[in-house]
Coordinates of C-alpha atoms in Angstrom, one line a residue:
A1 CA -133.6 -94.0 -78.6
Q2 CA -133.1 -95.8 -81.9
A3 CA -136.3 -94.4 -83.3
L4 CA -135.3 -90.9 -82.3
R5 CA -131.8 -91.3 -83.8
A6 CA -133.4 -92.5 -87.1
E7 CA -135.7 -89.5 -87.2
L8 CA -133.0 -86.9 -86.4
P9 CA -130.1 -87.1 -88.7
S10 CA -126.8 -86.4 -87.0
I11 CA -124.1 -84.0 -88.2
S12 CA -120.5 -84.8 -87.7
A13 CA -118.2 -82.5 -85.7
W14 CA -115.9 -82.6 -88.7
Q15 CA -118.7 -81.3 -90.9
V16 CA -119.0 -78.3 -88.6
V17 CA -115.2 -77.8 -88.6
A18 CA -115.3 -77.9 -92.4
A19 CA -118.2 -75.4 -92.5
Q20 CA -116.3 -73.1 -90.2
A21 CA -113.2 -73.3 -92.4
V22 CA -115.1 -72.6 -95.6
A23 CA -116.9 -69.6 -94.0
G24 CA -113.7 -68.2 -92.6
G25 CA -111.9 -68.6 -95.9
F26 CA -114.8 -66.8 -97.6
V27 CA -114.6 -63.8 -95.1
A28 CA -110.8 -63.7 -95.6
A29 CA -111.2 -63.8 -99.4
L30 CA -113.6 -60.9 -99.2
C31 CA -111.1 -59.0 -97.0
F32 CA -108.3 -59.7 -99.4
A33 CA -110.4 -58.7 -102.4
F34 CA -112.0 -55.5 -101.0
G35 CA -109.7 -54.5 -98.3
D36 CA -107.3 -51.6 -98.9
R37 CA -104.4 -53.6 -97.5
G38 CA -103.4 -57.3 -97.2
A39 CA -103.4 -57.0 -93.4
L40 CA -107.3 -57.2 -93.4
G41 CA -107.2 -60.5 -95.1
W42 CA -104.5 -61.9 -92.9
S43 CA -106.4 -60.7 -89.8
A44 CA -109.6 -62.3 -91.0
L45 CA -107.7 -65.5 -91.8
Y46 CA -106.2 -65.6 -88.3
G47 CA -109.6 -64.9 -86.8
A48 CA -111.0 -67.9 -88.6
A49 CA -108.0 -70.0 -87.4
C50 CA -108.8 -68.9 -83.8
V51 CA -112.1 -70.8 -84.2
V52 CA -111.3 -73.7 -86.6
L53 CA -108.1 -75.0 -85.0
P54 CA -109.5 -75.3 -81.4
T55 CA -112.7 -76.8 -82.7
A56 CA -110.7 -79.3 -84.7
L57 CA -108.7 -80.2 -81.6
L58 CA -112.0 -80.6 -79.7
A59 CA -113.4 -82.9 -82.4
R60 CA -110.2 -85.0 -82.5
G61 CA -110.1 -85.3 -78.7
M62 CA -113.7 -86.3 -78.4
A63 CA -113.4 -88.9 -81.2
R64 CA -110.5 -90.5 -79.4
L65 CA -112.2 -90.8 -76.0
P66 CA -113.0 -94.4 -75.0
V67 CA -116.7 -95.2 -74.7
R68 CA -117.2 -95.7 -70.9
G69 CA -120.6 -94.2 -70.2
A70 CA -122.4 -90.9 -70.1
A71 CA -120.6 -89.5 -67.0
A72 CA -117.2 -90.2 -68.5
A73 CA -118.3 -88.7 -71.8
A74 CA -119.5 -85.5 -70.0
V75 CA -116.2 -85.1 -68.2
G76 CA -114.2 -85.8 -71.3
F77 CA -116.3 -83.1 -73.2
M78 CA -115.7 -80.6 -70.4
V79 CA -112.0 -81.2 -70.4
W80 CA -111.7 -80.9 -74.2
E81 CA -114.0 -77.8 -74.2
G82 CA -111.7 -76.3 -71.6
V83 CA -108.6 -77.0 -73.8
K84 CA -110.5 -75.4 -76.8
V85 CA -111.3 -72.3 -74.8
L86 CA -107.7 -71.9 -73.5
L87 CA -106.3 -72.4 -77.0
T88 CA -108.7 -69.8 -78.4
V89 CA -107.8 -67.3 -75.7
A90 CA -104.1 -67.9 -76.2
M91 CA -104.4 -67.4 -80.0
L92 CA -106.3 -64.2 -79.5
V93 CA -103.7 -62.9 -77.1
A94 CA -100.9 -63.9 -79.5
A95 CA -102.7 -62.2 -82.4
V96 CA -101.0 -58.9 -81.8
K97 CA -97.5 -60.5 -82.2
V98 CA -98.4 -63.0 -84.9
V99 CA -100.3 -60.8 -87.4
P100 CA -98.5 -57.7 -88.7
D101 CA -100.8 -54.6 -88.9
L102 CA -103.6 -56.5 -87.1
S103 CA -107.1 -55.4 -87.9
W104 CA -109.3 -56.3 -84.9
P105 CA -112.6 -55.7 -86.8
A106 CA -111.6 -58.1 -89.6
L107 CA -110.4 -60.7 -87.1
L108 CA -113.6 -60.4 -85.1
A109 CA -115.8 -60.5 -88.2
A110 CA -114.2 -63.8 -89.3
L111 CA -114.3 -65.2 -85.8
T112 CA -118.0 -64.3 -85.5
V113 CA -118.9 -65.8 -88.9
C114 CA -117.0 -69.0 -88.0
L115 CA -118.7 -69.3 -84.6
S116 CA -122.1 -68.8 -86.2
M117 CA -121.5 -71.9 -88.3
N118 CA -122.5 -74.0 -85.3
W119 CA -126.0 -72.6 -85.5
V120 CA -126.1 -72.9 -89.3
A121 CA -125.2 -76.6 -88.9
L122 CA -128.0 -77.2 -86.5
L123 CA -130.5 -75.4 -88.8
W124 CA -129.2 -77.4 -91.7
R125 CA -129.7 -80.6 -89.8
G126 CA -133.3 -79.6 -89.2
R127 CA -133.8 -78.7 -92.8
T128 CA -132.5 -82.0 -94.1
K129 CA -134.8 -83.8 -91.6
N130 CA -137.8 -81.9 -92.9
K131 CA -136.9 -82.6 -96.6
S132 CA -136.7 -86.3 -96.0
R133 CA -140.4 -86.5 -95.0

């Protein structure tokens, strides 16, 4: 296990959260810059928040779990993932009330880009592993 850990560099959950935040900010900035109204930017920003905030809560919850074995870690992960999903759904339902002149396409574009950062982080991890050889 130690040899495998040494060969495969890990990526922090907080690095994924940061990548999601940067990507969501970028999409929101594009919407603010090229959109015909500010509502596009605010919708994109809220869409990014629908991913970043629940993911940050999951990362914090997992970091605070006591180390008690694989089974406890799996249960803890499922609980925190459930909290993350419920918070995301609640934020999406509240979007109509929270964001004036909501643009669903802008919100969903930012949400999709932020969610794709999970895959980008995995690809980046593989890229840094290959560079170290």
